[in-house]
PDB file of C-alpha atoms in Angstrom:
ATOM      1  CA  MET A   1     -76.356 -53.158  45.602  1.00  0.00           C
ATOM      2  CA  PRO A   2     -73.434 -55.304  43.418  1.00  0.00           C
ATOM      3  CA  ASP A   3     -74.092 -57.491  41.154  1.00  0.00           C
ATOM      4  CA  SER A   4     -74.455 -61.354  42.487  1.00  0.00           C
ATOM      5  CA  ARG A   5     -71.341 -62.987  41.331  1.00  0.00           C
ATOM      6  CA  ILE A   6     -71.546 -66.997  40.536  1.00  0.00           C
ATOM      7  CA  VAL A   7     -68.973 -69.517  39.033  1.00  0.00           C
ATOM      8  CA  ILE A   8     -69.896 -72.040  36.390  1.00  0.00           C
ATOM      9  CA  PHE A   9     -68.810 -75.561  36.636  1.00  0.00           C
ATOM     10  CA  GLU A  10     -70.824 -77.449  33.586  1.00  0.00           C
ATOM     11  CA  ASP A  11     -69.000 -80.285  31.583  1.00  0.00           C
ATOM     12  CA  SER A  12     -71.527 -79.077  28.798  1.00  0.00           C
ATOM     13  CA  LYS A  13     -69.833 -76.621  26.754  1.00  0.00           C
ATOM     14  CA  HIS A  14     -73.609 -76.033  25.316  1.00  0.00           C
ATOM     15  CA  LEU A  15     -75.188 -75.321  28.302  1.00  0.00           C
ATOM     16  CA  ARG A  16     -71.709 -73.944  30.227  1.00  0.00           C
ATOM     17  CA  GLU A  17     -71.870 -71.181  27.472  1.00  0.00           C
ATOM     18  CA  SER A  18     -75.343 -70.996  27.423  1.00  0.00           C
ATOM     19  CA  LEU A  19     -75.703 -69.496  30.980  1.00  0.00           C
ATOM     20  CA  GLN A  20     -72.322 -68.052  31.149  1.00  0.00           C
ATOM     21  CA  ILE A  21     -74.392 -65.796  28.514  1.00  0.00           C
ATOM     22  CA  VAL A  22     -77.953 -65.555  30.369  1.00  0.00           C
ATOM     23  CA  LEU A  23     -75.790 -64.418  33.682  1.00  0.00           C
ATOM     24  CA  ASN A  24     -74.144 -61.826  32.388  1.00  0.00           C
ATOM     25  CA  GLY A  25     -77.188 -60.855  30.465  1.00  0.00           C
ATOM     26  CA  THR A  26     -79.121 -60.677  33.369  1.00  0.00           C
ATOM     27  CA  PRO A  27     -79.580 -57.139  35.987  1.00  0.00           C
ATOM     28  CA  GLY A  28     -78.196 -58.605  39.501  1.00  0.00           C
ATOM     29  CA  PHE A  29     -75.892 -60.949  37.984  1.00  0.00           C
ATOM     30  CA  ILE A  30     -72.748 -61.940  36.807  1.00  0.00           C
ATOM     31  CA  CYS A  31     -70.309 -64.237  35.153  1.00  0.00           C
ATOM     32  CA  THR A  32     -67.131 -64.537  36.785  1.00  0.00           C
ATOM     33  CA  GLY A  33     -65.902 -67.904  36.037  1.00  0.00           C
ATOM     34  CA  ALA A  34     -66.542 -70.930  34.237  1.00  0.00           C
ATOM     35  CA  TYR A  35     -65.584 -73.694  34.044  1.00  0.00           C
ATOM     36  CA  HIS A  36     -65.504 -77.983  31.965  1.00  0.00           C
ATOM     37  CA  ASN A  37     -63.579 -79.638  35.389  1.00  0.00           C
ATOM     38  CA  CYS A  38     -63.550 -78.735  38.935  1.00  0.00           C
ATOM     39  CA  SER A  39     -58.805 -79.045  38.313  1.00  0.00           C
ATOM     40  CA  ASP A  40     -57.162 -76.091  40.468  1.00  0.00           C
ATOM     41  CA  LEU A  41     -60.516 -75.562  42.251  1.00  0.00           C
ATOM     42  CA  LEU A  42     -59.468 -73.456  45.293  1.00  0.00           C
ATOM     43  CA  HIS A  43     -57.619 -70.979  43.556  1.00  0.00           C
ATOM     44  CA  ARG A  44     -60.168 -70.562  40.786  1.00  0.00           C
ATOM     45  CA  ILE A  45     -62.646 -69.902  44.015  1.00  0.00           C
ATOM     46  CA  GLU A  46     -60.402 -67.675  45.476  1.00  0.00           C
ATOM     47  CA  LYS A  47     -59.833 -65.322  42.520  1.00  0.00           C
ATOM     48  CA  ASP A  48     -62.839 -65.488  41.110  1.00  0.00           C
ATOM     49  CA  ARG A  49     -64.840 -64.613  44.113  1.00  0.00           C
ATOM     50  CA  PRO A  50     -68.393 -65.950  44.081  1.00  0.00           C
ATOM     51  CA  ASP A  51     -71.288 -65.299  45.685  1.00  0.00           C
ATOM     52  CA  THR A  52     -72.801 -68.814  44.396  1.00  0.00           C
ATOM     53  CA  VAL A  53     -71.391 -71.932  42.797  1.00  0.00           C
ATOM     54  CA  LEU A  54     -73.346 -73.299  39.968  1.00  0.00           C
ATOM     55  CA  MET A  55     -71.908 -76.938  39.921  1.00  0.00           C
ATOM     56  CA  ASP A  56     -72.447 -80.122  38.023  1.00  0.00           C
ATOM     57  CA  ILE A  57     -72.441 -82.895  39.409  1.00  0.00           C
ATOM     58  CA  GLU A  58     -71.067 -85.489  36.615  1.00  0.00           C
ATOM     59  CA  MET A  59     -67.539 -84.008  35.387  1.00  0.00           C
ATOM     60  CA  PRO A  60     -64.086 -85.319  34.119  1.00  0.00           C
ATOM     61  CA  GLY A  61     -62.172 -86.097  37.005  1.00  0.00           C
ATOM     62  CA  MET A  62     -63.878 -84.569  40.617  1.00  0.00           C
ATOM     63  CA  ASN A  63     -67.308 -85.127  40.450  1.00  0.00           C
ATOM     64  CA  GLY A  64     -69.846 -81.720  41.879  1.00  0.00           C
ATOM     65  CA  ILE A  65     -70.549 -83.641  44.936  1.00  0.00           C
ATOM     66  CA  GLU A  66     -66.541 -83.544  46.358  1.00  0.00           C
ATOM     67  CA  ALA A  67     -65.897 -80.357  45.023  1.00  0.00           C
ATOM     68  CA  THR A  68     -69.137 -78.821  46.763  1.00  0.00           C
ATOM     69  CA  ARG A  69     -67.538 -80.749  50.328  1.00  0.00           C
ATOM     70  CA  ILE A  70     -64.439 -78.801  49.575  1.00  0.00           C
ATOM     71  CA  ILE A  71     -65.519 -75.805  48.710  1.00  0.00           C
ATOM     72  CA  LYS A  72     -67.396 -75.455  51.683  1.00  0.00           C
ATOM     73  CA  ALA A  73     -64.547 -76.035  54.482  1.00  0.00           C
ATOM     74  CA  SER A  74     -62.940 -73.470  52.564  1.00  0.00           C
ATOM     75  CA  PHE A  75     -64.978 -71.232  51.748  1.00  0.00           C
ATOM     76  CA  PRO A  76     -68.003 -71.352  53.904  1.00  0.00           C
ATOM     77  CA  ASP A  77     -70.522 -68.483  52.775  1.00  0.00           C
ATOM     78  CA  VAL A  78     -70.042 -69.748  49.066  1.00  0.00           C
ATOM     79  CA  HIS A  79     -73.681 -71.424  48.393  1.00  0.00           C
ATOM     80  CA  VAL A  80     -73.548 -74.137  45.923  1.00  0.00           C
ATOM     81  CA  LEU A  81     -76.962 -74.506  43.943  1.00  0.00           C
ATOM     82  CA  ILE A  82     -76.328 -78.220  42.388  1.00  0.00           C
ATOM     83  CA  GLN A  83     -77.711 -78.555  39.335  1.00  0.00           C
ATOM     84  CA  THR A  84     -78.235 -82.249  37.668  1.00  0.00           C
ATOM     85  CA  VAL A  85     -79.478 -85.036  35.108  1.00  0.00           C
ATOM     86  CA  PHE A  86     -79.459 -87.593  38.893  1.00  0.00           C
ATOM     87  CA  SER A  87     -82.058 -87.162  41.069  1.00  0.00           C
ATOM     88  CA  GLU A  88     -81.042 -90.756  42.457  1.00  0.00           C
ATOM     89  CA  ASP A  89     -81.858 -90.347  46.197  1.00  0.00           C
ATOM     90  CA  ALA A  90     -78.257 -91.515  46.786  1.00  0.00           C
ATOM     91  CA  TYR A  91     -77.161 -88.318  44.982  1.00  0.00           C
ATOM     92  CA  ILE A  92     -79.583 -85.718  46.457  1.00  0.00           C
ATOM     93  CA  PHE A  93     -78.398 -86.836  49.720  1.00  0.00           C
ATOM     94  CA  ASP A  94     -74.882 -86.947  49.170  1.00  0.00           C
ATOM     95  CA  ALA A  95     -75.026 -83.224  47.614  1.00  0.00           C
ATOM     96  CA  ILE A  96     -77.002 -81.609  50.868  1.00  0.00           C
ATOM     97  CA  CYS A  97     -75.160 -83.077  53.281  1.00  0.00           C
ATOM     98  CA  ALA A  98     -72.243 -81.173  51.511  1.00  0.00           C
ATOM     99  CA  GLY A  99     -73.407 -78.746  52.345  1.00  0.00           C
ATOM    100  CA  ALA A 100     -75.629 -77.544  48.856  1.00  0.00           C
ATOM    101  CA  SER A 101     -77.828 -74.862  49.298  1.00  0.00           C
ATOM    102  CA  GLY A 102     -80.312 -76.113  46.700  1.00  0.00           C
ATOM    103  CA  TYR A 103     -81.150 -78.920  44.025  1.00  0.00           C
ATOM    104  CA  ILE A 104     -82.165 -78.551  40.315  1.00  0.00           C
ATOM    105  CA  LEU A 105     -82.524 -80.480  37.411  1.00  0.00           C
ATOM    106  CA  LYS A 106     -81.402 -79.886  34.264  1.00  0.00           C
ATOM    107  CA  THR A 107     -84.798 -80.326  32.446  1.00  0.00           C
ATOM    108  CA  THR A 108     -84.870 -76.720  34.499  1.00  0.00           C
ATOM    109  CA  SER A 109     -85.651 -73.824  31.620  1.00  0.00           C
ATOM    110  CA  LEU A 110     -82.948 -71.094  31.971  1.00  0.00           C
ATOM    111  CA  THR A 111     -85.682 -68.736  33.476  1.00  0.00           C
ATOM    112  CA  GLY A 112     -86.063 -71.556  35.486  1.00  0.00           C
ATOM    113  CA  TYR A 113     -82.233 -71.164  36.766  1.00  0.00           C
ATOM    114  CA  ILE A 114     -82.487 -68.089  37.639  1.00  0.00           C
ATOM    115  CA  GLU A 115     -84.960 -67.788  39.764  1.00  0.00           C
ATOM    116  CA  ALA A 116     -82.997 -70.419  41.932  1.00  0.00           C
ATOM    117  CA  LEU A 117     -80.097 -68.627  41.787  1.00  0.00           C
ATOM    118  CA  GLN A 118     -82.454 -65.227  43.348  1.00  0.00           C
ATOM    119  CA  ASN A 119     -82.941 -67.631  46.087  1.00  0.00           C
ATOM    120  CA  VAL A 120     -80.066 -68.522  46.790  1.00  0.00           C
ATOM    121  CA  SER A 121     -79.028 -65.282  46.892  1.00  0.00           C
ATOM    122  CA  SER A 122     -81.912 -64.568  49.336  1.00  0.00           C
ATOM    123  CA  GLY A 123     -81.485 -67.230  51.385  1.00  0.00           C
ATOM    124  CA  GLY A 124     -83.691 -69.714  50.162  1.00  0.00           C
ATOM    125  CA  SER A 125     -83.059 -73.548  49.189  1.00  0.00           C
ATOM    126  CA  PRO A 126     -84.469 -73.744  45.780  1.00  0.00           C
ATOM    127  CA  MET A 127     -85.636 -77.725  43.966  1.00  0.00           C
ATOM    128  CA  THR A 128     -86.726 -78.652  41.276  1.00  0.00           C
ATOM    129  CA  PRO A 129     -90.613 -79.575  41.931  1.00  0.00           C
ATOM    130  CA  GLY A 130     -90.614 -83.700  43.577  1.00  0.00           C
ATOM    131  CA  ILE A 131     -87.302 -83.180  45.888  1.00  0.00           C
ATOM    132  CA  ALA A 132     -87.959 -81.233  48.420  1.00  0.00           C
ATOM    133  CA  ARG A 133     -90.733 -83.757  49.299  1.00  0.00           C
ATOM    134  CA  ARG A 134     -87.902 -86.853  48.259  1.00  0.00           C
ATOM    135  CA  VAL A 135     -85.686 -84.603  50.598  1.00  0.00           C
ATOM    136  CA  MET A 136     -87.971 -84.729  54.344  1.00  0.00           C
ATOM    137  CA  GLU A 137     -88.176 -88.402  52.952  1.00  0.00           C
ATOM    138  CA  LEU A 138     -84.322 -88.659  53.410  1.00  0.00           C
ATOM    139  CA  PHE A 139     -83.364 -87.283  56.475  1.00  0.00           C
ATOM    140  CA  ARG A 140     -86.396 -88.470  57.775  1.00  0.00           C
ATOM    141  CA  ALA A 141     -84.640 -92.032  57.131  1.00  0.00           C
ATOM    142  CA  ASN A 142     -81.171 -90.815  57.410  1.00  0.00           C
ATOM    143  CA  MET A 143     -81.158 -88.437  60.585  1.00  0.00           C
ATOM    144  CA  PRO A 144     -81.898 -90.307  63.537  1.00  0.00           C
ATOM    145  CA  GLU A 145     -83.497 -89.098  66.436  1.00  0.00           C
ATOM    146  CA  ARG A 146     -82.172 -87.303  69.103  1.00  0.00           C
ATOM    147  CA  PRO A 147     -82.996 -87.756  72.893  1.00  0.00           C
ATOM    148  CA  THR A 148     -82.561 -83.806  74.337  1.00  0.00           C
ATOM    149  CA  THR A 149     -83.247 -82.339  77.510  1.00  0.00           C
ATOM    150  CA  GLU A 150     -84.271 -78.610  75.786  1.00  0.00           C
ATOM    151  CA  LYS A 151     -87.303 -77.546  74.875  1.00  0.00           C
ATOM    152  CA  VAL A 152     -87.993 -75.625  71.457  1.00  0.00           C
ATOM    153  CA  GLU A 153     -91.081 -73.168  71.958  1.00  0.00           C
ATOM    154  CA  LEU A 154     -91.554 -72.075  68.546  1.00  0.00           C
ATOM    155  CA  THR A 155     -94.831 -69.872  68.064  1.00  0.00           C
ATOM    156  CA  ALA A 156     -97.659 -70.576  65.858  1.00  0.00           C
ATOM    157  CA  LYS A 157     -96.008 -68.298  63.078  1.00  0.00           C
ATOM    158  CA  GLU A 158     -92.537 -69.802  63.317  1.00  0.00           C
ATOM    159  CA  THR A 159     -93.575 -73.400  63.554  1.00  0.00           C
ATOM    160  CA  ALA A 160     -95.573 -72.065  60.316  1.00  0.00           C
ATOM    161  CA  VAL A 161     -92.929 -70.886  58.745  1.00  0.00           C
ATOM    162  CA  LEU A 162     -90.296 -73.936  59.082  1.00  0.00           C
ATOM    163  CA  GLN A 163     -92.784 -76.006  57.846  1.00  0.00           C
ATOM    164  CA  GLN A 164     -92.458 -74.115  54.371  1.00  0.00           C
ATOM    165  CA  LEU A 165     -88.918 -74.244  54.779  1.00  0.00           C
ATOM    166  CA  VAL A 166     -88.782 -78.307  54.878  1.00  0.00           C
ATOM    167  CA  THR A 167     -90.845 -78.071  51.689  1.00  0.00           C
ATOM    168  CA  GLY A 168     -87.980 -76.163  49.932  1.00  0.00           C
ATOM    169  CA  LYS A 169     -89.898 -72.849  49.626  1.00  0.00           C
ATOM    170  CA  SER A 170     -87.613 -69.818  49.057  1.00  0.00           C
ATOM    171  CA  TYR A 171     -88.221 -67.065  51.556  1.00  0.00           C
ATOM    172  CA  LYS A 172     -89.953 -64.518  49.015  1.00  0.00           C
ATOM    173  CA  MET A 173     -92.497 -68.359  48.252  1.00  0.00           C
ATOM    174  CA  ILE A 174     -93.546 -68.403  51.847  1.00  0.00           C
ATOM    175  CA  ALA A 175     -93.949 -64.661  51.984  1.00  0.00           C
ATOM    176  CA  ALA A 176     -96.408 -64.980  49.164  1.00  0.00           C
ATOM    177  CA  ALA A 177     -97.940 -67.726  50.311  1.00  0.00           C
ATOM    178  CA  MET A 178     -98.226 -66.253  54.515  1.00  0.00           C
ATOM    179  CA  ASP A 179     -99.023 -63.202  52.989  1.00  0.00           C
ATOM    180  CA  LEU A 180     -96.221 -61.658  54.868  1.00  0.00           C
ATOM    181  CA  SER A 181     -93.800 -59.419  54.123  1.00  0.00           C
ATOM    182  CA  LEU A 182     -90.052 -60.582  52.880  1.00  0.00           C
ATOM    183  CA  ASP A 183     -88.386 -59.017  56.255  1.00  0.00           C
ATOM    184  CA  THR A 184     -91.430 -60.467  58.862  1.00  0.00           C
ATOM    185  CA  ILE A 185     -90.309 -63.702  57.250  1.00  0.00           C
ATOM    186  CA  LYS A 186     -86.856 -63.002  57.040  1.00  0.00           C
ATOM    187  CA  THR A 187     -86.850 -61.916  61.190  1.00  0.00           C
ATOM    188  CA  HIS A 188     -89.139 -65.170  61.629  1.00  0.00           C
ATOM    189  CA  ILE A 189     -85.868 -66.938  60.062  1.00  0.00           C
ATOM    190  CA  ARG A 190     -83.473 -65.139  62.228  1.00  0.00           C
ATOM    191  CA  ASN A 191     -85.946 -65.990  65.058  1.00  0.00           C
ATOM    192  CA  ILE A 192     -86.320 -69.797  64.592  1.00  0.00           C
ATOM    193  CA  TYR A 193     -82.348 -70.071  63.400  1.00  0.00           C
ATOM    194  CA  LEU A 194     -81.662 -68.921  67.381  1.00  0.00           C
ATOM    195  CA  LYS A 195     -84.228 -71.259  68.849  1.00  0.00           C
ATOM    196  CA  LEU A 196     -82.678 -74.567  66.863  1.00  0.00           C
ATOM    197  CA  GLN A 197     -78.947 -73.094  67.513  1.00  0.00           C
ATOM    198  CA  VAL A 198     -78.643 -73.958  63.827  1.00  0.00           C
ATOM    199  CA  ASN A 199     -77.106 -71.867  61.085  1.00  0.00           C
ATOM    200  CA  SER A 200     -78.201 -72.795  57.917  1.00  0.00           C
ATOM    201  CA  ASN A 201     -81.885 -73.884  56.275  1.00  0.00           C
ATOM    202  CA  THR A 202     -80.681 -77.278  55.468  1.00  0.00           C
ATOM    203  CA  GLU A 203     -79.788 -77.506  59.246  1.00  0.00           C
ATOM    204  CA  ALA A 204     -82.991 -76.257  59.981  1.00  0.00           C
ATOM    205  CA  VAL A 205     -84.833 -78.367  58.057  1.00  0.00           C
ATOM    206  CA  ALA A 206     -82.517 -81.753  59.528  1.00  0.00           C
ATOM    207  CA  ARG A 207     -83.531 -80.579  62.742  1.00  0.00           C
ATOM    208  CA  ALA A 208     -87.442 -79.911  62.515  1.00  0.00           C
ATOM    209  CA  LEU A 209     -88.088 -83.596  60.677  1.00  0.00           C
ATOM    210  CA  ARG A 210     -85.117 -84.980  63.260  1.00  0.00           C
ATOM    211  CA  ASP A 211     -87.012 -83.661  66.723  1.00  0.00           C
ATOM    212  CA  LYS A 212     -90.315 -83.929  64.686  1.00  0.00           C
ATOM    213  CA  LEU A 213     -90.980 -80.152  65.243  1.00  0.00           C
ATOM    214  CA  VAL A 214     -93.590 -79.713  61.842  1.00  0.00           C
TER     215      VAL A 214
END
């Protein structure tokens, strides 16, 4: 399996270089670019061809939320993992609505960064402990219920998996919690996506909360 390609946008030189060194020294990862701002953003993404972008929110010029929105519009298959000092609701909600796959705080250890990037690569939506619950509350407050004539028929196992997704757990964490294989969890999640007519964890969580499926 090829190494997961990571691009970093981080204005702190120390953190940027530390992350770059750690990533390049970790099997399964390669850092193909590290930048202190988001100038010439799309050219850099096209040149570096990342699988995942590690994105700071506060940088000189364009902020990380707007950069995330632009990346997802032009490169929808590229994951964006937000890393920031901000835990305020507005930042969290805006980042997820912009298309971020996960949201971690800079208090996270370097090992925690690697685990979060591994989770994103395996289809998870990593969040610093405490953030996931706030995300649930934000979606409940901001996603209006919509009347629907279609009834979603999830199995008991699918409902349990969806509940785990809502808490922000990665596929591996869900598999461990439910004592099931990773492949079985992936099968359940594919079925959930199909039944909910969604294409990502974030959409599945939003639909689950909006329609009170869990």
